[in-house]
Amino acid sequence: MTVSLSTVEDKTRATIGVRLFTVLAWVPERRALWRVHSSHPAEYPVGGEKTVEVAAGWLDQCVTGQEPYFGPDSAAVREIFADHELIDRLGCGAVINVPVVDDGRTLGVLNILDAEGSYDGDSVMAARSLAPLAVPALRELLETR
């Protein structure tokens, strides 16, 4: 049975806490991130796409390099995300972005946000351990797209 992305969200909430949780699928042929899950569908609707809204360094680190991005405070969020004002309005000032990797291929990214100061290095490690749970659901979504 495939673990749903809602279950991944619930496990993330129970493990490290989360205020805003989205999952983006990576569409390499368009160099786009496609939102396939959202804890806040009014502000971040499923189906939305991001192409150039994030800093190139973030894409290189998280999607290409398959390494998590950790922004511990509002300054880090502002530096990377064009929608930082909305993120701030939702009470989020810390972010962990974790690549979801399947057999060497980046399928997408878990976006985990909470209040400034909510996360540390241990939180990043815990978030990284949750990413494999999203592999089956992302693989299925990308295959049926």
XYZ file of N, CA and C in Angstrom:
435
model
N 0.845 -1.198 0.000
C 0.000 0.000 0.000
C 0.884 1.254 0.000
N 0.563 2.180 -0.864
C 1.305 3.427 -0.957
C 0.922 4.346 0.200
N 1.939 4.885 0.855
C 1.716 5.882 1.903
C 1.274 7.172 1.212
N 0.172 7.741 1.665
C -0.301 8.976 1.054
C 0.553 10.156 1.514
N 0.508 11.215 0.729
C 1.245 12.418 1.108
C 0.646 13.046 2.359
N -0.639 12.834 2.598
C -1.254 13.297 3.857
C -0.644 12.575 5.045
N -0.348 11.301 4.877
C 0.296 10.534 5.943
C 1.713 11.047 6.187
N 2.430 11.379 5.108
C 3.770 11.954 5.253
C 3.668 13.273 6.031
N 2.669 14.077 5.703
C 2.451 15.328 6.443
C 2.201 15.047 7.922
N 1.335 14.084 8.216
C 1.024 13.747 9.611
C 2.266 13.277 10.364
N 3.075 12.442 9.727
C 4.297 11.941 10.361
C 5.294 13.084 10.596
N 5.352 14.021 9.652
C 6.226 15.182 9.804
C 5.764 16.036 10.969
N 4.459 16.260 11.048
C 3.879 17.055 12.136
C 4.202 16.407 13.490
N 4.077 15.083 13.569
C 4.323 14.369 14.823
C 5.808 14.325 15.176
N 6.677 14.308 14.155
C 8.112 14.144 14.388
C 8.813 15.461 14.708
N 8.596 16.492 13.890
C 9.322 17.758 14.103
C 8.419 18.979 14.185
N 7.132 18.797 13.885
C 6.214 19.931 13.885
C 6.235 20.635 12.545
N 5.086 21.149 12.140
C 4.992 21.849 10.863
C 3.763 22.750 10.878
N 3.911 23.942 10.329
C 2.798 24.888 10.189
C 2.305 24.894 8.746
N 3.257 24.828 7.805
C 2.941 24.794 6.371
C 3.724 23.642 5.769
N 3.013 22.730 5.103
C 3.648 21.549 4.504
C 3.155 21.418 3.070
N 4.092 21.433 2.134
C 3.737 21.175 0.742
C 4.714 20.163 0.171
N 4.257 19.488 -0.869
C 5.120 18.558 -1.601
C 5.110 19.001 -3.050
N 6.303 19.157 -3.606
C 6.454 19.547 -5.001
C 7.093 18.402 -5.768
N 6.497 18.031 -6.896
C 7.078 17.022 -7.780
C 7.985 17.738 -8.775
N 9.125 17.144 -9.085
C 10.094 17.726 -10.005
C 9.794 17.239 -11.418
N 9.624 18.201 -12.332
C 9.367 17.903 -13.744
C 10.602 18.395 -14.517
N 11.615 17.522 -14.681
C 12.901 17.973 -15.216
C 12.838 18.535 -16.631
N 11.967 17.994 -17.470
C 11.913 18.489 -18.853
C 11.467 19.946 -18.935
N 10.776 20.429 -17.896
C 10.374 21.844 -17.861
C 11.117 22.618 -16.777
N 12.002 21.926 -16.050
C 12.682 22.525 -14.901
C 11.669 23.246 -14.008
N 10.601 22.511 -13.704
C 9.498 23.068 -12.928
C 9.207 22.184 -11.712
N 8.695 22.797 -10.679
C 8.215 22.102 -9.495
C 6.697 22.224 -9.469
N 6.031 21.091 -9.422
C 4.572 20.994 -9.514
C 4.035 20.613 -8.135
N 3.174 21.466 -7.561
C 2.646 21.222 -6.214
C 1.597 20.112 -6.268
N 1.884 19.034 -5.515
C 0.990 17.872 -5.520
C 0.321 17.637 -4.169
N 0.732 18.401 -3.154
C 0.104 18.291 -1.833
C 0.315 19.610 -1.096
N -0.697 20.004 -0.315
C -0.598 21.255 0.427
C -1.443 21.201 1.692
N -0.843 21.633 2.790
C -1.605 21.759 4.037
C -2.457 23.027 4.026
N -2.164 23.940 3.100
C -2.883 25.210 2.987
C -3.332 25.410 1.537
N -4.335 24.649 1.085
C -4.714 24.703 -0.332
C -5.251 26.057 -0.803
N -5.757 26.876 0.106
C -6.237 28.200 -0.327
C -5.053 29.067 -0.747
N -3.981 29.044 0.055
C -2.806 29.868 -0.239
C -1.855 29.194 -1.229
N -1.755 27.870 -1.133
C -0.830 27.090 -1.971
C -1.593 25.928 -2.604
N -2.361 26.217 -3.664
C -3.209 25.180 -4.256
C -2.416 24.070 -4.944
N -2.946 22.861 -4.826
C -2.391 21.725 -5.557
C -2.530 22.021 -7.048
N -1.512 21.679 -7.800
C -1.524 21.925 -9.245
C -0.706 23.135 -9.640
N -0.421 24.016 -8.681
C 0.401 25.182 -8.987
C 1.819 24.757 -9.336
N 2.477 25.569 -10.138
C 3.855 25.261 -10.524
C 4.775 26.408 -10.184
N 6.017 26.056 -9.860
C 7.079 27.035 -9.620
C 8.174 26.746 -10.635
N 8.616 27.778 -11.316
C 9.735 27.591 -12.233
C 10.911 28.451 -11.821
N 10.732 29.758 -11.780
C 11.859 30.632 -11.444
C 11.634 31.379 -10.128
N 10.708 30.891 -9.311
C 10.382 31.591 -8.072
C 11.404 31.362 -6.964
N 12.270 30.392 -7.146
C 13.249 30.098 -6.106
C 14.644 30.402 -6.631
N 15.543 30.712 -5.727
C 16.911 31.054 -6.110
C 17.596 29.868 -6.774
N 18.416 30.151 -7.765
C 19.114 29.103 -8.512
C 19.966 28.233 -7.590
N 20.580 28.836 -6.591
C 21.395 28.071 -5.653
C 20.586 27.022 -4.909
N 19.327 27.356 -4.612
C 18.442 26.401 -3.946
C 18.186 25.208 -4.852
N 17.895 25.463 -6.119
C 17.633 24.391 -7.074
C 18.859 23.491 -7.211
N 20.035 24.106 -7.307
C 21.278 23.343 -7.423
C 21.505 22.467 -6.194
N 21.241 23.003 -5.027
C 21.475 22.265 -3.783
C 20.449 21.164 -3.574
N 19.173 21.522 -3.679
C 18.104 20.622 -3.260
C 17.699 19.631 -4.354
N 17.513 20.105 -5.557
C 17.030 19.238 -6.632
C 18.190 18.530 -7.335
N 19.175 19.291 -7.779
C 20.305 18.700 -8.496
C 21.252 17.981 -7.540
N 21.622 18.661 -6.445
C 22.570 18.099 -5.492
C 21.971 17.112 -4.513
N 20.638 17.070 -4.440
C 19.908 16.142 -3.577
C 20.291 16.288 -2.101
N 20.523 17.531 -1.693
C 20.831 17.832 -0.300
C 19.742 18.739 0.269
N 19.377 18.567 1.547
C 18.362 19.429 2.145
C 18.819 20.886 2.199
N 17.838 21.771 2.179
C 18.090 23.189 2.431
C 17.472 23.508 3.791
N 18.229 24.190 4.646
C 17.738 24.593 5.955
C 17.847 26.100 6.088
N 16.706 26.750 6.256
C 16.661 28.183 6.513
C 16.107 28.390 7.911
N 16.964 28.698 8.892
C 16.527 28.742 10.284
C 15.701 29.957 10.680
N 15.726 31.011 9.823
C 15.058 32.245 10.226
C 14.429 32.960 9.024
N 13.704 34.021 9.333
C 12.983 34.770 8.294
C 13.916 35.333 7.234
N 15.127 35.727 7.619
C 16.079 36.266 6.648
C 16.421 35.210 5.598
N 16.607 33.971 6.034
C 16.915 32.888 5.098
C 15.725 32.609 4.176
N 14.518 32.675 4.722
C 13.312 32.466 3.911
C 13.187 33.576 2.865
N 13.402 34.821 3.280
C 13.322 35.962 2.350
C 14.346 35.839 1.226
N 15.515 35.339 1.554
C 16.601 35.238 0.581
C 16.282 34.242 -0.536
N 15.540 33.198 -0.221
C 15.330 32.106 -1.171
C 13.977 32.170 -1.875
N 12.925 32.582 -1.187
C 11.570 32.430 -1.726
C 10.911 33.756 -2.082
N 10.437 33.856 -3.318
C 9.753 35.057 -3.792
C 8.449 35.305 -3.027
N 7.828 34.238 -2.524
C 6.552 34.366 -1.807
C 6.760 34.488 -0.293
N 7.900 35.049 0.112
C 8.234 35.144 1.543
C 7.230 35.957 2.341
N 6.551 36.917 1.721
C 5.561 37.712 2.469
C 4.377 36.848 2.890
N 3.905 35.991 1.989
C 2.815 35.070 2.326
C 3.290 34.067 3.380
N 4.481 33.557 3.220
C 5.048 32.626 4.201
C 5.071 33.283 5.577
N 5.492 34.537 5.638
C 5.546 35.273 6.895
C 4.149 35.457 7.492
N 3.168 35.791 6.638
C 1.784 35.969 7.115
C 1.220 34.688 7.714
N 1.696 33.543 7.244
C 1.241 32.254 7.778
C 1.968 31.890 9.077
N 2.843 32.800 9.542
C 3.547 32.579 10.794
C 4.789 31.717 10.663
N 5.285 31.597 9.449
C 6.445 30.745 9.208
C 7.703 31.588 9.007
N 8.759 31.194 9.708
C 10.031 31.882 9.561
C 11.204 30.919 9.566
N 10.915 29.628 9.431
C 11.963 28.612 9.331
C 11.504 27.598 8.295
N 12.468 27.082 7.524
C 12.113 26.148 6.452
C 13.143 25.032 6.359
N 12.628 23.851 6.099
C 13.462 22.712 5.718
C 12.888 22.194 4.405
N 13.720 22.129 3.385
C 13.332 21.542 2.103
C 14.153 20.268 1.945
N 13.466 19.149 1.764
C 14.160 17.869 1.674
C 13.843 17.218 0.328
N 14.886 16.883 -0.441
C 14.632 16.197 -1.700
C 14.113 14.784 -1.454
N 13.200 14.368 -2.318
C 12.697 12.996 -2.305
C 13.376 12.301 -3.479
N 14.229 11.325 -3.162
C 15.079 10.693 -4.164
C 14.732 9.214 -4.280
N 14.614 8.749 -5.513
C 14.311 7.350 -5.792
C 15.365 6.808 -6.756
N 16.205 5.910 -6.262
C 17.221 5.271 -7.098
C 18.066 6.304 -7.845
N 18.475 7.349 -7.113
C 19.342 8.371 -7.688
C 18.637 9.494 -8.427
N 17.333 9.391 -8.589
C 16.554 10.397 -9.325
C 15.730 11.240 -8.365
N 15.817 12.561 -8.494
C 15.009 13.451 -7.660
C 13.576 13.440 -8.183
N 12.654 12.989 -7.314
C 11.237 12.974 -7.677
C 10.539 14.259 -7.262
N 11.043 14.881 -6.211
C 10.389 16.089 -5.716
C 11.026 16.561 -4.433
N 10.290 17.419 -3.728
C 10.799 18.068 -2.521
C 9.684 18.169 -1.485
N 10.016 17.848 -0.242
C 9.127 18.137 0.885
C 9.486 19.525 1.384
N 8.481 20.385 1.542
C 8.669 21.741 2.044
C 8.010 21.825 3.413
N 8.834 22.001 4.420
C 8.392 21.939 5.809
C 8.698 23.296 6.447
N 7.661 24.005 6.873
C 7.852 25.340 7.434
C 7.149 25.485 8.777
N 7.756 26.271 9.645
C 7.167 26.555 10.948
C 7.706 27.907 11.424
N 7.389 28.266 12.640
C 7.822 29.555 13.191
C 9.344 29.629 13.257
N 9.860 30.846 13.143
C 11.306 31.066 13.252
C 11.833 30.421 14.530
N 12.967 29.738 14.405
C 13.584 29.093 15.558
C 13.035 27.712 15.885
N 12.090 27.217 15.088
C 11.477 25.913 15.375
C 12.369 24.729 15.038
N 13.312 24.925 14.119
C 14.100 23.809 13.626
C 15.589 23.998 13.885
N 16.293 22.863 13.924
C 17.747 22.867 14.072
C 18.299 21.705 13.239
N 19.577 21.423 13.417
C 20.207 20.350 12.653
C 19.543 19.001 12.860
N 19.108 18.723 14.095
C 18.409 17.458 14.354
C 17.089 17.394 13.597
N 16.416 18.537 13.481
C 15.155 18.587 12.728
C 15.400 18.254 11.265
N 16.503 18.761 10.715
C 16.836 18.489 9.313
C 17.077 16.997 9.123
N 17.812 16.377 10.049
C 18.067 14.937 9.951
C 16.772 14.141 10.048
N 15.887 14.550 10.934
C 14.601 13.860 11.087
C 13.760 14.018 9.820
N 13.748 15.232 9.270
C 12.984 15.479 8.036
C 13.536 14.634 6.895
N 14.854 14.548 6.833
C 15.493 13.750 5.779
C 15.075 12.285 5.884
N 14.903 11.792 7.101
C 14.510 10.393 7.291
C 13.063 10.142 6.869
N 12.254 11.202 6.791
C 10.851 11.064 6.387
C 10.667 11.080 4.866
N 11.613 11.669 4.144
C 11.466 11.835 2.694
C 11.206 10.528 1.944
N 11.872 9.412 2.294
C 11.602 8.176 1.539
C 10.143 7.714 1.596
N 9.416 8.121 2.632
C 7.996 7.749 2.715
C 7.194 8.298 1.536
N 7.668 9.401 0.953
C 6.931 10.039 -0.148
C 7.273 9.454 -1.514
N 8.274 8.579 -1.591
C 8.707 8.052 -2.893
C 7.574 7.366 -3.664
N 6.866 6.391 -3.080
C 5.835 5.703 -3.876
C 4.744 6.639 -4.407
N 4.276 7.555 -3.561
C 3.211 8.469 -3.992
C 3.704 9.396 -5.101
N 4.925 9.930 -4.964
C 5.451 10.825 -6.004
C 5.705 10.056 -7.294
N 6.241 8.860 -7.192
C 6.502 8.048 -8.381
C 5.177 7.823 -9.138
N 4.134 7.477 -8.397
C 2.825 7.233 -9.006
C 2.268 8.503 -9.673
N 2.361 9.627 -8.975
C 1.853 10.886 -9.548
C 2.597 11.274 -10.820
N 3.911 11.096 -10.812
C 4.695 11.470 -11.992
C 4.456 10.521 -13.162
N 4.216 9.253 -12.873
C 3.959 8.285 -13.936
C 2.603 8.498 -14.583
N 1.646 9.012 -13.832
C 0.291 9.175 -14.371
C 0.022 10.578 -14.873
N 1.020 11.440 -14.767
C 0.824 12.828 -15.202
C 0.711 12.933 -16.703
